[in-house]
């Protein structure tokens, strides 16, 4: 008798797109607020963005239950870090922690596609981009999720820095101003919403800079 | 080492008795639950059917239950798993009461607890095969959320499970608003349940409505919806194609 196969999957894709752009002294992190399953919309008002530390904000799309569990694990670890070190985790430190946390479940992964944005130890904007099992890289901008294939080429066109192979290494953060970067993000999502069925409803934008954290919203198409 | 020796040993490891304990598929299931926020609190609706595959086997299954003083739960999916969840929740509420500290678990807390239970069972590949709706009011704050067997959860002004997502949510998106009275809320839920009755094969025409407000929970007695079947097209359905059914 052949072994019974499970006829359910522990994963689902709840859709959505995330973007982050690093500037000289700011970081913009954005994600839509639509949550879907299959061809249904579950809710139009669901945040994919989580503030992990003073200067680290993560946006995650993919399987919502895993995303929430991941956010909880990182929040708990950050609390322990604060107890032990009496200070907030820096963004590069959180980046490493996120990578390790993802790889910890290498053989039953968190189905979460993350971008981590924030300010590094010098106050410059930083963005880290991840795959589901923790492979990560510091970049000047990134997009993950269902609309990433539509947004990334556009960001490459607008923002791409010279190749990292060039010596001396050139800064990857964009010379754009904060408001220009926000407009760019809004344009990205307006475009992705047109063609990606899983992206839409509302856009949540988080801006991190020296003055702190600020949130903006923009309506997107609901179809 | 002899290959023939190791084969039966490996077989035991691969097809151990432990696997026969995991949930593979549901047996007795309930269909959609629909929930809405209204002016004074939350309204939930579910029919009383327990299907055994394609047989509508049980017709007095109560799929809406109160949880503590501030919450109500509605369940679709495997009924025995719902009964297990009720045991967990009764224990949760019992321990909460035993603190005797004037504090009580609100709907947000119960929803969070359920989410953790469902997600953890999914992690062990042994899910509770349910989609749950959890609604309640505490200190004037209304809460309405849902969680399913793999741990996906969210809150909204109106929620539904199963077929309700396809048939009821669009009606609610069009007609729900903040200030529904109790009568308007019930009418809206009945509209959703009627559509489900017409179009969901596992629905039965006997439903219950549950209400929760700051003052408490009320699970109303079951009743049936008026339906209309005398459409012309149903009178002689095979008139255009003799021999078909």
PDB file of C-alpha atoms in Angstrom, chain B:
ATOM      1  CA  UNK B   1      25.134  -4.753   4.020  1.00  0.00           C
ATOM      2  CA  UNK B   2      22.378  -6.775   2.462  1.00  0.00           C
ATOM      3  CA  UNK B   3      19.846  -4.524   0.697  1.00  0.00           C
ATOM      4  CA  UNK B   4      16.999  -6.971   1.447  1.00  0.00           C
ATOM      5  CA  UNK B   5      17.715  -6.677   5.178  1.00  0.00           C
ATOM      6  CA  UNK B   6      17.461  -2.904   5.323  1.00  0.00           C
ATOM      7  CA  UNK B   7      14.313  -2.564   3.160  1.00  0.00           C
ATOM      8  CA  UNK B   8      11.680  -3.674   5.743  1.00  0.00           C
ATOM      9  CA  UNK B   9      13.411  -1.619   8.437  1.00  0.00           C
ATOM     10  CA  UNK B  10      13.245   1.497   6.248  1.00  0.00           C
ATOM     11  CA  UNK B  11       9.606   0.753   5.429  1.00  0.00           C
ATOM     12  CA  UNK B  12       8.689   0.960   9.088  1.00  0.00           C
ATOM     13  CA  UNK B  13      10.363   4.330   9.408  1.00  0.00           C
ATOM     14  CA  UNK B  14       8.655   5.712   6.322  1.00  0.00           C
ATOM     15  CA  UNK B  15       5.149   4.406   7.022  1.00  0.00           C
ATOM     16  CA  UNK B  16       5.132   4.539  10.789  1.00  0.00           C
ATOM     17  CA  UNK B  17       1.959   4.527  12.868  1.00  0.00           C
ATOM     18  CA  UNK B  18       2.515   8.186  13.682  1.00  0.00           C
ATOM     19  CA  UNK B  19       1.317   9.154  10.196  1.00  0.00           C
ATOM     20  CA  UNK B  20      -2.074   7.544  10.678  1.00  0.00           C
ATOM     21  CA  UNK B  21      -2.689  10.070  13.471  1.00  0.00           C
ATOM     22  CA  UNK B  22      -2.376  13.134  11.256  1.00  0.00           C
ATOM     23  CA  UNK B  23      -5.367  14.845   9.727  1.00  0.00           C
ATOM     24  CA  UNK B  24      -5.446  14.080   6.022  1.00  0.00           C
ATOM     25  CA  UNK B  25      -8.979  15.080   5.051  1.00  0.00           C
ATOM     26  CA  UNK B  26     -12.159  16.179   6.793  1.00  0.00           C
ATOM     27  CA  UNK B  27     -15.159  13.896   7.394  1.00  0.00           C
ATOM     28  CA  UNK B  28     -18.124  15.845   8.796  1.00  0.00           C
ATOM     29  CA  UNK B  29     -17.986  19.431   7.657  1.00  0.00           C
ATOM     30  CA  UNK B  30     -19.868  22.678   8.123  1.00  0.00           C
ATOM     31  CA  UNK B  31     -20.105  25.213   5.340  1.00  0.00           C
ATOM     32  CA  UNK B  32     -19.861  29.024   5.319  1.00  0.00           C
ATOM     33  CA  UNK B  33     -19.963  31.353   8.298  1.00  0.00           C
ATOM     34  CA  UNK B  34     -20.700  35.043   7.652  1.00  0.00           C
ATOM     35  CA  UNK B  35     -20.006  37.852  10.118  1.00  0.00           C
ATOM     36  CA  UNK B  36     -20.573  41.603  10.115  1.00  0.00           C
ATOM     37  CA  UNK B  37     -19.977  44.529  12.436  1.00  0.00           C
ATOM     38  CA  UNK B  38     -23.047  46.621  13.059  1.00  0.00           C
ATOM     39  CA  UNK B  39     -23.880  49.678  15.141  1.00  0.00           C
ATOM     40  CA  UNK B  40     -24.044  47.967  18.531  1.00  0.00           C
ATOM     41  CA  UNK B  41     -21.683  45.036  17.997  1.00  0.00           C
ATOM     42  CA  UNK B  42     -21.225  41.924  15.882  1.00  0.00           C
ATOM     43  CA  UNK B  43     -23.625  39.611  14.066  1.00  0.00           C
ATOM     44  CA  UNK B  44     -22.696  36.110  12.931  1.00  0.00           C
ATOM     45  CA  UNK B  45     -24.732  33.715  10.795  1.00  0.00           C
ATOM     46  CA  UNK B  46     -24.247  30.052   9.969  1.00  0.00           C
ATOM     47  CA  UNK B  47     -26.512  27.233   8.921  1.00  0.00           C
ATOM     48  CA  UNK B  48     -26.922  24.108  11.001  1.00  0.00           C
ATOM     49  CA  UNK B  49     -25.683  21.585   8.475  1.00  0.00           C
ATOM     50  CA  UNK B  50     -23.021  18.928   9.010  1.00  0.00           C
ATOM     51  CA  UNK B  51     -22.227  17.253   5.708  1.00  0.00           C
ATOM     52  CA  UNK B  52     -20.622  13.846   5.410  1.00  0.00           C
ATOM     53  CA  UNK B  53     -19.051  14.244   1.983  1.00  0.00           C
ATOM     54  CA  UNK B  54     -21.946  14.842  -0.360  1.00  0.00           C
ATOM     55  CA  UNK B  55     -24.570  13.617   2.145  1.00  0.00           C
ATOM     56  CA  UNK B  56     -26.314  16.299   4.208  1.00  0.00           C
ATOM     57  CA  UNK B  57     -26.066  14.065   7.249  1.00  0.00           C
ATOM     58  CA  UNK B  58     -26.652  16.298  10.296  1.00  0.00           C
ATOM     59  CA  UNK B  59     -29.068  19.193  10.356  1.00  0.00           C
ATOM     60  CA  UNK B  60     -28.922  20.473  13.917  1.00  0.00           C
ATOM     61  CA  UNK B  61     -25.245  21.258  14.271  1.00  0.00           C
ATOM     62  CA  UNK B  62     -24.666  24.438  16.228  1.00  0.00           C
ATOM     63  CA  UNK B  63     -21.716  26.099  14.558  1.00  0.00           C
ATOM     64  CA  UNK B  64     -21.958  29.370  16.527  1.00  0.00           C
ATOM     65  CA  UNK B  65     -20.863  29.345  20.152  1.00  0.00           C
ATOM     66  CA  UNK B  66     -20.153  31.967  22.772  1.00  0.00           C
ATOM     67  CA  UNK B  67     -16.674  32.197  24.267  1.00  0.00           C
ATOM     68  CA  UNK B  68     -16.444  33.856  27.673  1.00  0.00           C
ATOM     69  CA  UNK B  69     -18.335  37.089  28.147  1.00  0.00           C
ATOM     70  CA  UNK B  70     -17.030  39.052  25.206  1.00  0.00           C
ATOM     71  CA  UNK B  71     -16.735  36.797  22.161  1.00  0.00           C
ATOM     72  CA  UNK B  72     -18.542  34.474  19.806  1.00  0.00           C
ATOM     73  CA  UNK B  73     -16.969  31.930  17.489  1.00  0.00           C
ATOM     74  CA  UNK B  74     -18.335  30.487  14.265  1.00  0.00           C
ATOM     75  CA  UNK B  75     -16.708  27.492  12.643  1.00  0.00           C
ATOM     76  CA  UNK B  76     -16.735  25.881   9.233  1.00  0.00           C
ATOM     77  CA  UNK B  77     -14.858  22.750   8.272  1.00  0.00           C
ATOM     78  CA  UNK B  78     -14.415  19.602  10.314  1.00  0.00           C
ATOM     79  CA  UNK B  79     -16.986  19.537  13.130  1.00  0.00           C
ATOM     80  CA  UNK B  80     -14.979  17.259  15.411  1.00  0.00           C
ATOM     81  CA  UNK B  81     -12.036  19.655  15.201  1.00  0.00           C
ATOM     82  CA  UNK B  82     -14.407  22.485  16.128  1.00  0.00           C
ATOM     83  CA  UNK B  83     -15.473  20.496  19.165  1.00  0.00           C
ATOM     84  CA  UNK B  84     -11.807  20.112  20.063  1.00  0.00           C
ATOM     85  CA  UNK B  85     -11.289  23.854  19.654  1.00  0.00           C
ATOM     86  CA  UNK B  86     -14.244  24.475  21.976  1.00  0.00           C
ATOM     87  CA  UNK B  87     -12.530  22.282  24.585  1.00  0.00           C
ATOM     88  CA  UNK B  88      -9.357  24.390  24.243  1.00  0.00           C
ATOM     89  CA  UNK B  89     -11.371  27.600  24.512  1.00  0.00           C
ATOM     90  CA  UNK B  90     -13.410  26.396  27.494  1.00  0.00           C
ATOM     91  CA  UNK B  91     -10.153  25.604  29.261  1.00  0.00           C
ATOM     92  CA  UNK B  92      -8.732  29.009  28.302  1.00  0.00           C
ATOM     93  CA  UNK B  93     -11.777  30.800  29.694  1.00  0.00           C
ATOM     94  CA  UNK B  94     -11.761  28.628  32.810  1.00  0.00           C
ATOM     95  CA  UNK B  95      -8.191  29.552  33.659  1.00  0.00           C
ATOM     96  CA  UNK B  96      -8.958  33.178  32.883  1.00  0.00           C
ATOM     97  CA  UNK B  97     -11.870  33.079  35.342  1.00  0.00           C
ATOM     98  CA  UNK B  98      -9.806  31.312  37.958  1.00  0.00           C
ATOM     99  CA  UNK B  99      -7.478  34.303  38.194  1.00  0.00           C
ATOM    100  CA  UNK B 100     -10.509  36.071  39.639  1.00  0.00           C
ATOM    101  CA  UNK B 101      -8.825  39.410  39.049  1.00  0.00           C
ATOM    102  CA  UNK B 102     -11.644  41.326  37.432  1.00  0.00           C
ATOM    103  CA  UNK B 103      -9.945  40.968  34.069  1.00  0.00           C
ATOM    104  CA  UNK B 104     -11.315  38.881  31.240  1.00  0.00           C
ATOM    105  CA  UNK B 105     -10.077  37.792  27.840  1.00  0.00           C
ATOM    106  CA  UNK B 106     -11.445  39.977  25.065  1.00  0.00           C
ATOM    107  CA  UNK B 107     -12.100  38.992  21.454  1.00  0.00           C
ATOM    108  CA  UNK B 108      -8.685  40.228  20.290  1.00  0.00           C
ATOM    109  CA  UNK B 109      -6.977  37.945  22.763  1.00  0.00           C
ATOM    110  CA  UNK B 110      -9.130  34.948  21.900  1.00  0.00           C
ATOM    111  CA  UNK B 111      -8.549  35.537  18.192  1.00  0.00           C
ATOM    112  CA  UNK B 112      -4.812  35.724  18.770  1.00  0.00           C
ATOM    113  CA  UNK B 113      -4.886  32.530  20.804  1.00  0.00           C
ATOM    114  CA  UNK B 114      -6.794  30.709  18.083  1.00  0.00           C
ATOM    115  CA  UNK B 115      -4.377  31.975  15.439  1.00  0.00           C
ATOM    116  CA  UNK B 116      -1.426  30.609  17.380  1.00  0.00           C
ATOM    117  CA  UNK B 117      -3.148  27.243  17.925  1.00  0.00           C
ATOM    118  CA  UNK B 118      -4.052  26.879  14.234  1.00  0.00           C
ATOM    119  CA  UNK B 119      -0.609  27.962  13.020  1.00  0.00           C
ATOM    120  CA  UNK B 120       1.209  25.638  15.384  1.00  0.00           C
ATOM    121  CA  UNK B 121      -0.892  22.663  14.317  1.00  0.00           C
ATOM    122  CA  UNK B 122      -0.153  23.554  10.671  1.00  0.00           C
ATOM    123  CA  UNK B 123       3.561  23.632  11.510  1.00  0.00           C
ATOM    124  CA  UNK B 124       3.287  20.063  12.793  1.00  0.00           C
ATOM    125  CA  UNK B 125       1.495  19.033   9.597  1.00  0.00           C
ATOM    126  CA  UNK B 126      -1.559  18.054  11.646  1.00  0.00           C
ATOM    127  CA  UNK B 127      -4.033  20.876  11.104  1.00  0.00           C
ATOM    128  CA  UNK B 128      -7.357  21.522  12.755  1.00  0.00           C
ATOM    129  CA  UNK B 129      -9.395  21.476   9.589  1.00  0.00           C
ATOM    130  CA  UNK B 130     -11.444  24.622  10.225  1.00  0.00           C
ATOM    131  CA  UNK B 131     -11.996  28.165   9.137  1.00  0.00           C
ATOM    132  CA  UNK B 132     -13.070  30.171  12.159  1.00  0.00           C
ATOM    133  CA  UNK B 133     -14.782  33.516  12.611  1.00  0.00           C
ATOM    134  CA  UNK B 134     -14.212  35.248  15.921  1.00  0.00           C
ATOM    135  CA  UNK B 135     -16.209  38.331  16.850  1.00  0.00           C
ATOM    136  CA  UNK B 136     -16.803  40.307  19.999  1.00  0.00           C
ATOM    137  CA  UNK B 137     -17.089  43.593  21.839  1.00  0.00           C
ATOM    138  CA  UNK B 138     -15.117  44.704  24.844  1.00  0.00           C
ATOM    139  CA  UNK B 139     -14.969  48.172  26.364  1.00  0.00           C
ATOM    140  CA  UNK B 140     -16.819  49.538  23.385  1.00  0.00           C
ATOM    141  CA  UNK B 141     -14.256  48.196  20.951  1.00  0.00           C
ATOM    142  CA  UNK B 142     -15.717  45.923  18.274  1.00  0.00           C
ATOM    143  CA  UNK B 143     -13.571  43.121  16.866  1.00  0.00           C
ATOM    144  CA  UNK B 144     -14.292  40.795  13.973  1.00  0.00           C
ATOM    145  CA  UNK B 145     -11.662  38.453  12.622  1.00  0.00           C
ATOM    146  CA  UNK B 146     -11.092  35.119  10.986  1.00  0.00           C
ATOM    147  CA  UNK B 147      -8.404  32.413  11.001  1.00  0.00           C
ATOM    148  CA  UNK B 148      -8.138  29.296   8.881  1.00  0.00           C
ATOM    149  CA  UNK B 149      -6.466  25.904   9.078  1.00  0.00           C
ATOM    150  CA  UNK B 150      -3.063  27.109   7.872  1.00  0.00           C
ATOM    151  CA  UNK B 151      -3.021  30.137  10.152  1.00  0.00           C
ATOM    152  CA  UNK B 152      -3.971  32.873   7.689  1.00  0.00           C
ATOM    153  CA  UNK B 153      -5.826  35.500   9.720  1.00  0.00           C
ATOM    154  CA  UNK B 154      -7.198  39.018   9.359  1.00  0.00           C
ATOM    155  CA  UNK B 155      -9.826  41.410  10.694  1.00  0.00           C
ATOM    156  CA  UNK B 156     -12.336  43.407   8.754  1.00  0.00           C
ATOM    157  CA  UNK B 157     -15.792  44.966   8.977  1.00  0.00           C
ATOM    158  CA  UNK B 158     -17.249  41.847   7.397  1.00  0.00           C
ATOM    159  CA  UNK B 159     -15.774  38.363   7.070  1.00  0.00           C
ATOM    160  CA  UNK B 160     -16.831  34.997   5.715  1.00  0.00           C
ATOM    161  CA  UNK B 161     -15.447  31.488   5.348  1.00  0.00           C
ATOM    162  CA  UNK B 162     -15.502  29.088   2.431  1.00  0.00           C
ATOM    163  CA  UNK B 163     -18.159  29.822  -0.159  1.00  0.00           C
ATOM    164  CA  UNK B 164     -19.123  32.896   1.805  1.00  0.00           C
ATOM    165  CA  UNK B 165     -15.946  34.552   0.525  1.00  0.00           C
ATOM    166  CA  UNK B 166     -17.146  34.147  -3.031  1.00  0.00           C
ATOM    167  CA  UNK B 167     -20.861  34.773  -2.628  1.00  0.00           C
ATOM    168  CA  UNK B 168     -21.399  36.831   0.525  1.00  0.00           C
ATOM    169  CA  UNK B 169     -18.397  39.205   0.604  1.00  0.00           C
ATOM    170  CA  UNK B 170     -19.322  40.916  -2.700  1.00  0.00           C
ATOM    171  CA  UNK B 171     -22.835  41.617  -1.354  1.00  0.00           C
ATOM    172  CA  UNK B 172     -21.336  42.920   1.885  1.00  0.00           C
ATOM    173  CA  UNK B 173     -18.825  45.090   0.064  1.00  0.00           C
ATOM    174  CA  UNK B 174     -21.698  46.714  -1.765  1.00  0.00           C
ATOM    175  CA  UNK B 175     -24.251  47.047   1.041  1.00  0.00           C
ATOM    176  CA  UNK B 176     -22.405  47.099   4.371  1.00  0.00           C
ATOM    177  CA  UNK B 177     -22.022  50.405   6.160  1.00  0.00           C
ATOM    178  CA  UNK B 178     -20.978  51.558   9.613  1.00  0.00           C
ATOM    179  CA  UNK B 179     -24.386  52.291  11.099  1.00  0.00           C
ATOM    180  CA  UNK B 180     -26.438  49.202  10.400  1.00  0.00           C
ATOM    181  CA  UNK B 181     -29.181  48.664  12.948  1.00  0.00           C
ATOM    182  CA  UNK B 182     -29.818  45.195  14.292  1.00  0.00           C
ATOM    183  CA  UNK B 183     -32.767  44.675  11.905  1.00  0.00           C
ATOM    184  CA  UNK B 184     -30.758  45.933   8.904  1.00  0.00           C
ATOM    185  CA  UNK B 185     -27.835  43.713   9.877  1.00  0.00           C
ATOM    186  CA  UNK B 186     -30.011  40.625  10.115  1.00  0.00           C
ATOM    187  CA  UNK B 187     -31.641  41.430   6.757  1.00  0.00           C
ATOM    188  CA  UNK B 188     -28.218  41.785   5.186  1.00  0.00           C
ATOM    189  CA  UNK B 189     -27.030  38.488   6.646  1.00  0.00           C
ATOM    190  CA  UNK B 190     -30.216  36.776   5.490  1.00  0.00           C
ATOM    191  CA  UNK B 191     -29.599  38.085   1.980  1.00  0.00           C
ATOM    192  CA  UNK B 192     -26.147  36.524   2.062  1.00  0.00           C
ATOM    193  CA  UNK B 193     -27.400  33.255   3.539  1.00  0.00           C
ATOM    194  CA  UNK B 194     -30.142  33.014   0.921  1.00  0.00           C
ATOM    195  CA  UNK B 195     -27.636  33.332  -1.918  1.00  0.00           C
ATOM    196  CA  UNK B 196     -25.519  30.684  -0.222  1.00  0.00           C
ATOM    197  CA  UNK B 197     -28.560  28.457   0.150  1.00  0.00           C
ATOM    198  CA  UNK B 198     -29.301  28.703  -3.560  1.00  0.00           C
ATOM    199  CA  UNK B 199     -25.746  28.267  -4.749  1.00  0.00           C
ATOM    200  CA  UNK B 200     -23.794  26.265  -2.141  1.00  0.00           C
ATOM    201  CA  UNK B 201     -24.523  22.583  -2.437  1.00  0.00           C
ATOM    202  CA  UNK B 202     -23.596  21.950   1.198  1.00  0.00           C
ATOM    203  CA  UNK B 203     -25.937  24.574   2.614  1.00  0.00           C
ATOM    204  CA  UNK B 204     -29.109  23.592   4.475  1.00  0.00           C
ATOM    205  CA  UNK B 205     -32.158  25.775   5.016  1.00  0.00           C
ATOM    206  CA  UNK B 206     -31.895  26.106   8.761  1.00  0.00           C
ATOM    207  CA  UNK B 207     -29.794  28.878  10.105  1.00  0.00           C
ATOM    208  CA  UNK B 208     -28.811  30.520  13.331  1.00  0.00           C
ATOM    209  CA  UNK B 209     -27.896  34.106  13.982  1.00  0.00           C
ATOM    210  CA  UNK B 210     -25.708  35.133  16.905  1.00  0.00           C
ATOM    211  CA  UNK B 211     -25.333  38.643  18.250  1.00  0.00           C
ATOM    212  CA  UNK B 212     -22.804  40.095  20.610  1.00  0.00           C
ATOM    213  CA  UNK B 213     -22.903  43.570  22.080  1.00  0.00           C
ATOM    214  CA  UNK B 214     -21.353  45.215  25.110  1.00  0.00           C
ATOM    215  CA  UNK B 215     -24.255  43.770  27.089  1.00  0.00           C
ATOM    216  CA  UNK B 216     -23.576  40.166  26.142  1.00  0.00           C
ATOM    217  CA  UNK B 217     -24.119  37.283  23.778  1.00  0.00           C
ATOM    218  CA  UNK B 218     -27.369  36.052  22.241  1.00  0.00           C
ATOM    219  CA  UNK B 219     -27.526  32.965  20.008  1.00  0.00           C
ATOM    220  CA  UNK B 220     -30.989  33.044  18.474  1.00  0.00           C
ATOM    221  CA  UNK B 221     -33.148  29.966  17.877  1.00  0.00           C
ATOM    222  CA  UNK B 222     -32.871  28.382  14.434  1.00  0.00           C
ATOM    223  CA  UNK B 223     -35.210  29.313  11.609  1.00  0.00           C
ATOM    224  CA  UNK B 224     -35.537  28.853   7.835  1.00  0.00           C
ATOM    225  CA  UNK B 225     -35.403  31.280   4.951  1.00  0.00           C
ATOM    226  CA  UNK B 226     -38.162  31.703   2.399  1.00  0.00           C
ATOM    227  CA  UNK B 227     -36.996  30.509  -0.982  1.00  0.00           C
ATOM    228  CA  UNK B 228     -38.538  30.652  -4.424  1.00  0.00           C
ATOM    229  CA  UNK B 229     -38.124  27.838  -6.910  1.00  0.00           C
ATOM    230  CA  UNK B 230     -41.069  28.345  -9.280  1.00  0.00           C
ATOM    231  CA  UNK B 231     -39.102  29.871 -12.082  1.00  0.00           C
ATOM    232  CA  UNK B 232     -40.332  29.022 -15.555  1.00  0.00           C
ATOM    233  CA  UNK B 233     -37.011  27.543 -16.488  1.00  0.00           C
ATOM    234  CA  UNK B 234     -37.338  25.035 -13.669  1.00  0.00           C
ATOM    235  CA  UNK B 235     -40.855  23.898 -14.663  1.00  0.00           C
ATOM    236  CA  UNK B 236     -40.028  21.762 -17.657  1.00  0.00           C
ATOM    237  CA  UNK B 237     -36.255  21.890 -17.647  1.00  0.00           C
ATOM    238  CA  UNK B 238     -35.753  19.216 -20.316  1.00  0.00           C
ATOM    239  CA  UNK B 239     -38.300  20.569 -22.778  1.00  0.00           C
ATOM    240  CA  UNK B 240     -35.501  21.728 -25.065  1.00  0.00           C
ATOM    241  CA  UNK B 241     -33.471  18.556 -24.805  1.00  0.00           C
ATOM    242  CA  UNK B 242     -35.546  15.457 -24.324  1.00  0.00           C
ATOM    243  CA  UNK B 243     -33.767  12.683 -22.441  1.00  0.00           C
ATOM    244  CA  UNK B 244     -31.519  14.945 -20.400  1.00  0.00           C
ATOM    245  CA  UNK B 245     -32.028  15.815 -16.760  1.00  0.00           C
TER     246      UNK B 245
END
